[in-house]
């Protein structure tokens, strides 16, 4: 074996060894998606958890307080950045920019980001996701992977919850949503973050395997589909005590579904990354509705 070949083999071995011994930080583990990711990574010595909420054993990670980040990111090789999308665009952008900037300075090598489906560009909260993707791609020091998550089947249980009169009134018109189980997205995020190198520079579209409409949701819950108008929905949401920024977010989500902009199903990447068939989103929706209603 020549010296050149031997050196290349040694470099490849050291690179592989370095990744095998790397430290992964998962942010947002007190949220719905982050909690499921943390459950799948429980007990691993190479994983640390981050959250703004008090959680034993976790590092304090508060994107609204950037001074909390350098200590939390110390020694981290891979960052699973779970979107902090609860807020106005400028707030979310500032959070993500703070996280990425500190990651660059801390020597983080790879960021895996949970983004929003490409079909969701019509949604009011898409801008902050696309900004974050652009910020990552512009980094000169970070490798990155983007997981463009479809809307959760569990979210449908909130958006399209049957009312007390046994009607499903969500203003979905004849539109459909290729919803995806949050558990499937959590499993993919955990897998990719544990071994990010093969996924460097990839953008994965992770929609559900089939699109669901209002009539199917009503049938699954034994209710009647009687969709209200978007104006009715806006009035209802406004009167519910929702924050100002939440009203256009929710109405815009209804509008995008009603317009059939979110109906494109998985083209194979969801199943490929899972290594199995995805969970049935309609069953996940019906189960979430039952849990929410106490049945």
PDB file of C-alpha atoms in Angstrom, residues 8-284:
ATOM      1  CA  UNK A   8      -6.370   8.401   2.838  1.00  0.00           C
ATOM      2  CA  UNK A   9      -7.439   5.275   4.689  1.00  0.00           C
ATOM      3  CA  UNK A  10      -6.276   6.755   7.976  1.00  0.00           C
ATOM      4  CA  UNK A  11      -8.139  10.011   7.331  1.00  0.00           C
ATOM      5  CA  UNK A  12     -11.312   8.109   6.468  1.00  0.00           C
ATOM      6  CA  UNK A  13     -10.966   6.019   9.635  1.00  0.00           C
ATOM      7  CA  UNK A  14     -10.412   9.069  11.826  1.00  0.00           C
ATOM      8  CA  UNK A  15     -13.354  10.879  10.256  1.00  0.00           C
ATOM      9  CA  UNK A  16     -15.611   7.888  10.865  1.00  0.00           C
ATOM     10  CA  UNK A  17     -14.331   7.509  14.420  1.00  0.00           C
ATOM     11  CA  UNK A  18     -14.893  11.204  15.069  1.00  0.00           C
ATOM     12  CA  UNK A  19     -18.519  11.023  13.949  1.00  0.00           C
ATOM     13  CA  UNK A  20     -19.106   7.830  15.925  1.00  0.00           C
ATOM     14  CA  UNK A  21     -17.963   9.578  19.102  1.00  0.00           C
ATOM     15  CA  UNK A  22     -19.737  12.872  18.411  1.00  0.00           C
ATOM     16  CA  UNK A  23     -22.199  14.614  20.707  1.00  0.00           C
ATOM     17  CA  UNK A  24     -25.749  15.393  19.612  1.00  0.00           C
ATOM     18  CA  UNK A  25     -27.828  18.190  21.136  1.00  0.00           C
ATOM     19  CA  UNK A  26     -31.589  18.104  20.592  1.00  0.00           C
ATOM     20  CA  UNK A  27     -33.405  21.399  21.199  1.00  0.00           C
ATOM     21  CA  UNK A  28     -37.037  21.952  22.094  1.00  0.00           C
ATOM     22  CA  UNK A  29     -37.488  18.667  23.960  1.00  0.00           C
ATOM     23  CA  UNK A  30     -40.360  20.030  26.032  1.00  0.00           C
ATOM     24  CA  UNK A  31     -42.430  20.468  22.849  1.00  0.00           C
ATOM     25  CA  UNK A  32     -44.517  17.861  21.079  1.00  0.00           C
ATOM     26  CA  UNK A  33     -42.006  16.816  18.415  1.00  0.00           C
ATOM     27  CA  UNK A  34     -38.925  17.274  20.596  1.00  0.00           C
ATOM     28  CA  UNK A  35     -40.380  15.138  23.380  1.00  0.00           C
ATOM     29  CA  UNK A  36     -40.945  12.247  20.966  1.00  0.00           C
ATOM     30  CA  UNK A  37     -37.401  12.599  19.610  1.00  0.00           C
ATOM     31  CA  UNK A  38     -36.016  12.576  23.155  1.00  0.00           C
ATOM     32  CA  UNK A  39     -37.932   9.400  23.949  1.00  0.00           C
ATOM     33  CA  UNK A  40     -36.300   7.664  21.006  1.00  0.00           C
ATOM     34  CA  UNK A  41     -32.831   8.760  22.105  1.00  0.00           C
ATOM     35  CA  UNK A  42     -33.259   8.054  25.826  1.00  0.00           C
ATOM     36  CA  UNK A  43     -30.325   6.441  27.603  1.00  0.00           C
ATOM     37  CA  UNK A  44     -27.669   7.354  25.049  1.00  0.00           C
ATOM     38  CA  UNK A  45     -24.423   8.804  26.393  1.00  0.00           C
ATOM     39  CA  UNK A  46     -23.816  10.724  23.157  1.00  0.00           C
ATOM     40  CA  UNK A  47     -27.046  12.721  23.315  1.00  0.00           C
ATOM     41  CA  UNK A  48     -27.869  15.794  25.401  1.00  0.00           C
ATOM     42  CA  UNK A  49     -31.254  17.459  25.582  1.00  0.00           C
ATOM     43  CA  UNK A  50     -31.997  21.163  25.476  1.00  0.00           C
ATOM     44  CA  UNK A  51     -35.063  23.117  26.548  1.00  0.00           C
ATOM     45  CA  UNK A  52     -36.095  26.430  28.032  1.00  0.00           C
ATOM     46  CA  UNK A  53     -38.298  24.574  30.530  1.00  0.00           C
ATOM     47  CA  UNK A  54     -36.853  23.174  33.772  1.00  0.00           C
ATOM     48  CA  UNK A  55     -36.007  19.552  32.980  1.00  0.00           C
ATOM     49  CA  UNK A  56     -33.641  17.438  35.099  1.00  0.00           C
ATOM     50  CA  UNK A  57     -30.491  16.527  33.210  1.00  0.00           C
ATOM     51  CA  UNK A  58     -31.204  18.848  30.285  1.00  0.00           C
ATOM     52  CA  UNK A  59     -29.189  21.873  29.224  1.00  0.00           C
ATOM     53  CA  UNK A  60     -30.941  25.219  29.334  1.00  0.00           C
ATOM     54  CA  UNK A  61     -31.550  26.372  25.761  1.00  0.00           C
ATOM     55  CA  UNK A  62     -33.607  29.538  25.403  1.00  0.00           C
ATOM     56  CA  UNK A  63     -33.453  31.085  21.942  1.00  0.00           C
ATOM     57  CA  UNK A  64     -34.990  34.273  23.330  1.00  0.00           C
ATOM     58  CA  UNK A  65     -31.947  34.572  25.620  1.00  0.00           C
ATOM     59  CA  UNK A  66     -28.949  33.999  23.316  1.00  0.00           C
ATOM     60  CA  UNK A  67     -26.570  34.230  26.272  1.00  0.00           C
ATOM     61  CA  UNK A  68     -27.880  30.806  27.352  1.00  0.00           C
ATOM     62  CA  UNK A  69     -26.670  29.165  24.148  1.00  0.00           C
ATOM     63  CA  UNK A  70     -22.829  29.093  24.217  1.00  0.00           C
ATOM     64  CA  UNK A  71     -22.716  26.929  27.337  1.00  0.00           C
ATOM     65  CA  UNK A  72     -25.463  24.674  26.018  1.00  0.00           C
ATOM     66  CA  UNK A  73     -23.702  24.189  22.673  1.00  0.00           C
ATOM     67  CA  UNK A  74     -20.269  23.477  24.181  1.00  0.00           C
ATOM     68  CA  UNK A  75     -18.837  20.182  22.961  1.00  0.00           C
ATOM     69  CA  UNK A  76     -21.692  19.604  20.526  1.00  0.00           C
ATOM     70  CA  UNK A  77     -20.909  18.188  17.076  1.00  0.00           C
ATOM     71  CA  UNK A  78     -24.452  17.789  15.729  1.00  0.00           C
ATOM     72  CA  UNK A  79     -27.372  20.079  16.509  1.00  0.00           C
ATOM     73  CA  UNK A  80     -30.931  18.924  15.923  1.00  0.00           C
ATOM     74  CA  UNK A  81     -32.585  22.323  15.667  1.00  0.00           C
ATOM     75  CA  UNK A  82     -36.291  21.846  16.189  1.00  0.00           C
ATOM     76  CA  UNK A  83     -38.095  24.853  14.839  1.00  0.00           C
ATOM     77  CA  UNK A  84     -39.031  27.498  17.391  1.00  0.00           C
ATOM     78  CA  UNK A  85     -41.892  28.701  15.224  1.00  0.00           C
ATOM     79  CA  UNK A  86     -44.292  29.932  17.879  1.00  0.00           C
ATOM     80  CA  UNK A  87     -44.277  33.670  17.251  1.00  0.00           C
ATOM     81  CA  UNK A  88     -44.184  36.447  14.677  1.00  0.00           C
ATOM     82  CA  UNK A  89     -41.772  35.994  11.780  1.00  0.00           C
ATOM     83  CA  UNK A  90     -39.180  38.426  13.098  1.00  0.00           C
ATOM     84  CA  UNK A  91     -39.209  36.692  16.490  1.00  0.00           C
ATOM     85  CA  UNK A  92     -38.744  33.239  14.978  1.00  0.00           C
ATOM     86  CA  UNK A  93     -36.020  34.448  12.618  1.00  0.00           C
ATOM     87  CA  UNK A  94     -34.129  36.050  15.500  1.00  0.00           C
ATOM     88  CA  UNK A  95     -34.338  32.800  17.479  1.00  0.00           C
ATOM     89  CA  UNK A  96     -33.056  30.648  14.646  1.00  0.00           C
ATOM     90  CA  UNK A  97     -30.340  33.127  13.689  1.00  0.00           C
ATOM     91  CA  UNK A  98     -29.108  33.168  17.281  1.00  0.00           C
ATOM     92  CA  UNK A  99     -28.976  29.372  17.379  1.00  0.00           C
ATOM     93  CA  UNK A 100     -27.135  29.039  14.061  1.00  0.00           C
ATOM     94  CA  UNK A 101     -24.682  31.849  14.838  1.00  0.00           C
ATOM     95  CA  UNK A 102     -23.763  30.336  18.197  1.00  0.00           C
ATOM     96  CA  UNK A 103     -23.473  26.902  16.584  1.00  0.00           C
ATOM     97  CA  UNK A 104     -20.955  28.317  14.112  1.00  0.00           C
ATOM     98  CA  UNK A 105     -18.880  29.907  16.860  1.00  0.00           C
ATOM     99  CA  UNK A 106     -19.088  26.837  19.097  1.00  0.00           C
ATOM    100  CA  UNK A 107     -17.649  24.524  16.439  1.00  0.00           C
ATOM    101  CA  UNK A 108     -20.819  22.567  15.740  1.00  0.00           C
ATOM    102  CA  UNK A 109     -20.271  20.664  12.521  1.00  0.00           C
ATOM    103  CA  UNK A 110     -23.757  19.677  11.365  1.00  0.00           C
ATOM    104  CA  UNK A 111     -27.222  21.153  11.887  1.00  0.00           C
ATOM    105  CA  UNK A 112     -30.346  19.108  11.202  1.00  0.00           C
ATOM    106  CA  UNK A 113     -33.308  21.473  10.959  1.00  0.00           C
ATOM    107  CA  UNK A 114     -36.998  20.586  11.147  1.00  0.00           C
ATOM    108  CA  UNK A 115     -38.577  22.832   8.544  1.00  0.00           C
ATOM    109  CA  UNK A 116     -41.929  23.045   6.761  1.00  0.00           C
ATOM    110  CA  UNK A 117     -43.085  21.126   3.706  1.00  0.00           C
ATOM    111  CA  UNK A 118     -42.319  22.802   0.392  1.00  0.00           C
ATOM    112  CA  UNK A 119     -46.033  22.674  -0.421  1.00  0.00           C
ATOM    113  CA  UNK A 120     -46.519  24.932   2.595  1.00  0.00           C
ATOM    114  CA  UNK A 121     -45.129  28.051   0.959  1.00  0.00           C
ATOM    115  CA  UNK A 122     -48.690  29.400   0.930  1.00  0.00           C
ATOM    116  CA  UNK A 123     -48.859  29.169   4.725  1.00  0.00           C
ATOM    117  CA  UNK A 124     -48.426  32.351   6.790  1.00  0.00           C
ATOM    118  CA  UNK A 125     -45.579  30.816   8.822  1.00  0.00           C
ATOM    119  CA  UNK A 126     -43.509  29.555   5.875  1.00  0.00           C
ATOM    120  CA  UNK A 127     -41.277  32.628   5.608  1.00  0.00           C
ATOM    121  CA  UNK A 128     -39.297  32.008   8.795  1.00  0.00           C
ATOM    122  CA  UNK A 129     -38.642  28.418   7.729  1.00  0.00           C
ATOM    123  CA  UNK A 130     -37.381  29.419   4.305  1.00  0.00           C
ATOM    124  CA  UNK A 131     -35.217  32.142   5.856  1.00  0.00           C
ATOM    125  CA  UNK A 132     -33.663  29.562   8.170  1.00  0.00           C
ATOM    126  CA  UNK A 133     -32.972  27.200   5.283  1.00  0.00           C
ATOM    127  CA  UNK A 134     -31.268  30.036   3.398  1.00  0.00           C
ATOM    128  CA  UNK A 135     -29.256  30.970   6.490  1.00  0.00           C
ATOM    129  CA  UNK A 136     -27.988  27.406   6.834  1.00  0.00           C
ATOM    130  CA  UNK A 137     -27.087  27.083   3.163  1.00  0.00           C
ATOM    131  CA  UNK A 138     -25.107  30.328   3.376  1.00  0.00           C
ATOM    132  CA  UNK A 139     -22.994  29.124   6.307  1.00  0.00           C
ATOM    133  CA  UNK A 140     -19.349  28.566   5.460  1.00  0.00           C
ATOM    134  CA  UNK A 141     -18.655  26.262   8.409  1.00  0.00           C
ATOM    135  CA  UNK A 142     -21.766  24.157   8.925  1.00  0.00           C
ATOM    136  CA  UNK A 143     -22.961  21.078   7.147  1.00  0.00           C
ATOM    137  CA  UNK A 144     -26.730  20.905   7.181  1.00  0.00           C
ATOM    138  CA  UNK A 145     -29.784  18.764   6.511  1.00  0.00           C
ATOM    139  CA  UNK A 146     -33.337  20.065   6.164  1.00  0.00           C
ATOM    140  CA  UNK A 147     -36.336  17.939   7.107  1.00  0.00           C
ATOM    141  CA  UNK A 148     -39.358  19.612   5.519  1.00  0.00           C
ATOM    142  CA  UNK A 149     -42.098  18.214   7.713  1.00  0.00           C
ATOM    143  CA  UNK A 150     -45.682  18.018   6.549  1.00  0.00           C
ATOM    144  CA  UNK A 151     -48.461  19.187   8.835  1.00  0.00           C
ATOM    145  CA  UNK A 152     -49.150  16.770  11.670  1.00  0.00           C
ATOM    146  CA  UNK A 153     -52.155  14.466  11.727  1.00  0.00           C
ATOM    147  CA  UNK A 154     -52.386  15.493  15.380  1.00  0.00           C
ATOM    148  CA  UNK A 155     -52.739  19.119  14.292  1.00  0.00           C
ATOM    149  CA  UNK A 156     -55.821  18.124  12.335  1.00  0.00           C
ATOM    150  CA  UNK A 157     -57.336  16.926  15.611  1.00  0.00           C
ATOM    151  CA  UNK A 158     -57.161  20.561  16.722  1.00  0.00           C
ATOM    152  CA  UNK A 159     -58.010  22.241  13.427  1.00  0.00           C
ATOM    153  CA  UNK A 160     -60.827  19.843  12.596  1.00  0.00           C
ATOM    154  CA  UNK A 161     -62.165  18.810  15.986  1.00  0.00           C
ATOM    155  CA  UNK A 162     -65.863  17.832  15.996  1.00  0.00           C
ATOM    156  CA  UNK A 163     -68.117  20.183  17.942  1.00  0.00           C
ATOM    157  CA  UNK A 164     -70.509  19.312  20.753  1.00  0.00           C
ATOM    158  CA  UNK A 165     -73.329  18.824  18.238  1.00  0.00           C
ATOM    159  CA  UNK A 166     -71.487  16.080  16.367  1.00  0.00           C
ATOM    160  CA  UNK A 167     -70.482  18.245  13.429  1.00  0.00           C
ATOM    161  CA  UNK A 168     -67.109  18.838  11.862  1.00  0.00           C
ATOM    162  CA  UNK A 169     -67.222  22.482  10.839  1.00  0.00           C
ATOM    163  CA  UNK A 170     -63.591  23.188   9.907  1.00  0.00           C
ATOM    164  CA  UNK A 171     -63.552  25.306   6.708  1.00  0.00           C
ATOM    165  CA  UNK A 172     -61.671  22.797   4.568  1.00  0.00           C
ATOM    166  CA  UNK A 173     -64.153  22.954   1.655  1.00  0.00           C
ATOM    167  CA  UNK A 174     -63.209  20.130  -0.738  1.00  0.00           C
ATOM    168  CA  UNK A 175     -59.505  20.491  -0.037  1.00  0.00           C
ATOM    169  CA  UNK A 176     -57.264  17.789   1.376  1.00  0.00           C
ATOM    170  CA  UNK A 177     -54.136  17.552   3.510  1.00  0.00           C
ATOM    171  CA  UNK A 178     -51.345  14.992   3.197  1.00  0.00           C
ATOM    172  CA  UNK A 179     -50.988  14.862   6.972  1.00  0.00           C
ATOM    173  CA  UNK A 180     -48.204  12.893   8.622  1.00  0.00           C
ATOM    174  CA  UNK A 181     -47.937  11.310  12.067  1.00  0.00           C
ATOM    175  CA  UNK A 182     -45.713  13.296  14.405  1.00  0.00           C
ATOM    176  CA  UNK A 183     -44.211  10.035  15.679  1.00  0.00           C
ATOM    177  CA  UNK A 184     -42.930   9.220  12.180  1.00  0.00           C
ATOM    178  CA  UNK A 185     -41.275  12.635  11.878  1.00  0.00           C
ATOM    179  CA  UNK A 186     -39.691  12.215  15.308  1.00  0.00           C
ATOM    180  CA  UNK A 187     -38.266   8.845  14.328  1.00  0.00           C
ATOM    181  CA  UNK A 188     -36.772  10.265  11.148  1.00  0.00           C
ATOM    182  CA  UNK A 189     -35.296  13.255  12.955  1.00  0.00           C
ATOM    183  CA  UNK A 190     -33.634  10.982  15.510  1.00  0.00           C
ATOM    184  CA  UNK A 191     -32.217   8.675  12.848  1.00  0.00           C
ATOM    185  CA  UNK A 192     -30.850  11.444  10.671  1.00  0.00           C
ATOM    186  CA  UNK A 193     -29.358  13.362  13.604  1.00  0.00           C
ATOM    187  CA  UNK A 194     -27.530  10.295  14.920  1.00  0.00           C
ATOM    188  CA  UNK A 195     -25.849   9.726  11.563  1.00  0.00           C
ATOM    189  CA  UNK A 196     -26.004  13.028   9.680  1.00  0.00           C
ATOM    190  CA  UNK A 197     -23.051  12.615   7.320  1.00  0.00           C
ATOM    191  CA  UNK A 198     -24.932  10.686   4.577  1.00  0.00           C
ATOM    192  CA  UNK A 199     -27.631  13.366   4.626  1.00  0.00           C
ATOM    193  CA  UNK A 200     -25.410  16.436   4.303  1.00  0.00           C
ATOM    194  CA  UNK A 201     -26.844  19.026   1.930  1.00  0.00           C
ATOM    195  CA  UNK A 202     -30.115  17.146   1.533  1.00  0.00           C
ATOM    196  CA  UNK A 203     -33.608  18.628   1.713  1.00  0.00           C
ATOM    197  CA  UNK A 204     -36.225  15.960   2.429  1.00  0.00           C
ATOM    198  CA  UNK A 205     -39.935  16.426   1.713  1.00  0.00           C
ATOM    199  CA  UNK A 206     -41.856  14.516   4.383  1.00  0.00           C
ATOM    200  CA  UNK A 207     -45.558  14.658   3.582  1.00  0.00           C
ATOM    201  CA  UNK A 208     -47.993  11.911   4.512  1.00  0.00           C
ATOM    202  CA  UNK A 209     -48.712   8.966   2.193  1.00  0.00           C
ATOM    203  CA  UNK A 210     -52.277  10.072   1.311  1.00  0.00           C
ATOM    204  CA  UNK A 211     -54.343  13.217   1.413  1.00  0.00           C
ATOM    205  CA  UNK A 212     -57.305  13.490   3.782  1.00  0.00           C
ATOM    206  CA  UNK A 213     -60.400  15.629   3.250  1.00  0.00           C
ATOM    207  CA  UNK A 214     -63.145  16.848   5.542  1.00  0.00           C
ATOM    208  CA  UNK A 215     -65.562  14.078   4.575  1.00  0.00           C
ATOM    209  CA  UNK A 216     -63.005  11.400   5.487  1.00  0.00           C
ATOM    210  CA  UNK A 217     -62.236  13.078   8.806  1.00  0.00           C
ATOM    211  CA  UNK A 218     -65.941  13.248   9.621  1.00  0.00           C
ATOM    212  CA  UNK A 219     -66.477   9.592   8.728  1.00  0.00           C
ATOM    213  CA  UNK A 220     -63.539   8.565  10.927  1.00  0.00           C
ATOM    214  CA  UNK A 221     -65.070  10.353  13.920  1.00  0.00           C
ATOM    215  CA  UNK A 222     -68.707   9.496  13.257  1.00  0.00           C
ATOM    216  CA  UNK A 223     -69.666  13.127  12.670  1.00  0.00           C
ATOM    217  CA  UNK A 224     -71.292  15.162   9.916  1.00  0.00           C
ATOM    218  CA  UNK A 225     -69.147  17.384   7.705  1.00  0.00           C
ATOM    219  CA  UNK A 226     -70.635  20.898   7.634  1.00  0.00           C
ATOM    220  CA  UNK A 227     -67.769  23.270   6.797  1.00  0.00           C
ATOM    221  CA  UNK A 228     -68.070  26.874   7.941  1.00  0.00           C
ATOM    222  CA  UNK A 229     -66.680  29.799   5.963  1.00  0.00           C
ATOM    223  CA  UNK A 230     -63.236  31.260   6.503  1.00  0.00           C
ATOM    224  CA  UNK A 231     -64.881  34.419   7.820  1.00  0.00           C
ATOM    225  CA  UNK A 232     -66.781  32.366  10.387  1.00  0.00           C
ATOM    226  CA  UNK A 233     -63.547  30.638  11.364  1.00  0.00           C
ATOM    227  CA  UNK A 234     -61.738  33.947  11.763  1.00  0.00           C
ATOM    228  CA  UNK A 235     -64.495  35.277  14.026  1.00  0.00           C
ATOM    229  CA  UNK A 236     -64.499  32.068  16.095  1.00  0.00           C
ATOM    230  CA  UNK A 237     -60.720  32.029  16.524  1.00  0.00           C
ATOM    231  CA  UNK A 238     -60.573  35.739  17.368  1.00  0.00           C
ATOM    232  CA  UNK A 239     -63.210  35.246  20.068  1.00  0.00           C
ATOM    233  CA  UNK A 240     -61.361  32.253  21.541  1.00  0.00           C
ATOM    234  CA  UNK A 241     -58.624  34.346  23.149  1.00  0.00           C
ATOM    235  CA  UNK A 242     -56.006  33.466  20.542  1.00  0.00           C
ATOM    236  CA  UNK A 243     -52.983  35.732  20.309  1.00  0.00           C
ATOM    237  CA  UNK A 244     -53.015  38.277  17.490  1.00  0.00           C
ATOM    238  CA  UNK A 245     -50.436  36.441  15.373  1.00  0.00           C
ATOM    239  CA  UNK A 246     -52.266  33.121  15.767  1.00  0.00           C
ATOM    240  CA  UNK A 247     -55.434  34.255  14.029  1.00  0.00           C
ATOM    241  CA  UNK A 248     -53.940  34.687  10.522  1.00  0.00           C
ATOM    242  CA  UNK A 249     -51.783  31.597  11.046  1.00  0.00           C
ATOM    243  CA  UNK A 250     -54.790  29.391  11.703  1.00  0.00           C
ATOM    244  CA  UNK A 251     -57.062  30.965   9.106  1.00  0.00           C
ATOM    245  CA  UNK A 252     -54.247  30.794   6.565  1.00  0.00           C
ATOM    246  CA  UNK A 253     -53.778  27.099   7.315  1.00  0.00           C
ATOM    247  CA  UNK A 254     -57.461  26.444   6.710  1.00  0.00           C
ATOM    248  CA  UNK A 255     -57.290  28.441   3.479  1.00  0.00           C
ATOM    249  CA  UNK A 256     -54.265  26.524   2.166  1.00  0.00           C
ATOM    250  CA  UNK A 257     -55.933  23.186   2.893  1.00  0.00           C
ATOM    251  CA  UNK A 258     -59.227  24.317   1.367  1.00  0.00           C
ATOM    252  CA  UNK A 259     -57.358  25.425  -1.745  1.00  0.00           C
ATOM    253  CA  UNK A 260     -55.842  21.920  -2.032  1.00  0.00           C
ATOM    254  CA  UNK A 261     -52.304  23.266  -1.863  1.00  0.00           C
ATOM    255  CA  UNK A 262     -51.232  20.710   0.755  1.00  0.00           C
ATOM    256  CA  UNK A 263     -52.597  17.564  -0.867  1.00  0.00           C
ATOM    257  CA  UNK A 264     -49.443  16.244  -2.564  1.00  0.00           C
ATOM    258  CA  UNK A 265     -48.568  12.960  -0.830  1.00  0.00           C
ATOM    259  CA  UNK A 266     -45.189  11.453  -0.021  1.00  0.00           C
ATOM    260  CA  UNK A 267     -43.104  10.707  -3.095  1.00  0.00           C
ATOM    261  CA  UNK A 268     -41.060   8.078  -1.268  1.00  0.00           C
ATOM    262  CA  UNK A 269     -38.702   9.966   1.051  1.00  0.00           C
ATOM    263  CA  UNK A 270     -40.858   9.488   4.150  1.00  0.00           C
ATOM    264  CA  UNK A 271     -41.016   5.719   3.691  1.00  0.00           C
ATOM    265  CA  UNK A 272     -37.352   5.543   2.679  1.00  0.00           C
ATOM    266  CA  UNK A 273     -36.104   7.333   5.781  1.00  0.00           C
ATOM    267  CA  UNK A 274     -38.440   5.370   8.061  1.00  0.00           C
ATOM    268  CA  UNK A 275     -37.512   2.020   6.554  1.00  0.00           C
ATOM    269  CA  UNK A 276     -41.148   0.950   6.911  1.00  0.00           C
ATOM    270  CA  UNK A 277     -44.671   1.972   6.002  1.00  0.00           C
ATOM    271  CA  UNK A 278     -45.736   5.271   7.619  1.00  0.00           C
ATOM    272  CA  UNK A 279     -48.398   5.289  10.294  1.00  0.00           C
ATOM    273  CA  UNK A 280     -51.968   5.767   9.051  1.00  0.00           C
ATOM    274  CA  UNK A 281     -52.623   9.489   9.454  1.00  0.00           C
ATOM    275  CA  UNK A 282     -56.398   9.008   9.543  1.00  0.00           C
ATOM    276  CA  UNK A 283     -56.085   6.583  12.455  1.00  0.00           C
ATOM    277  CA  UNK A 284     -53.711   8.956  14.238  1.00  0.00           C
TER     278      UNK A 284
END
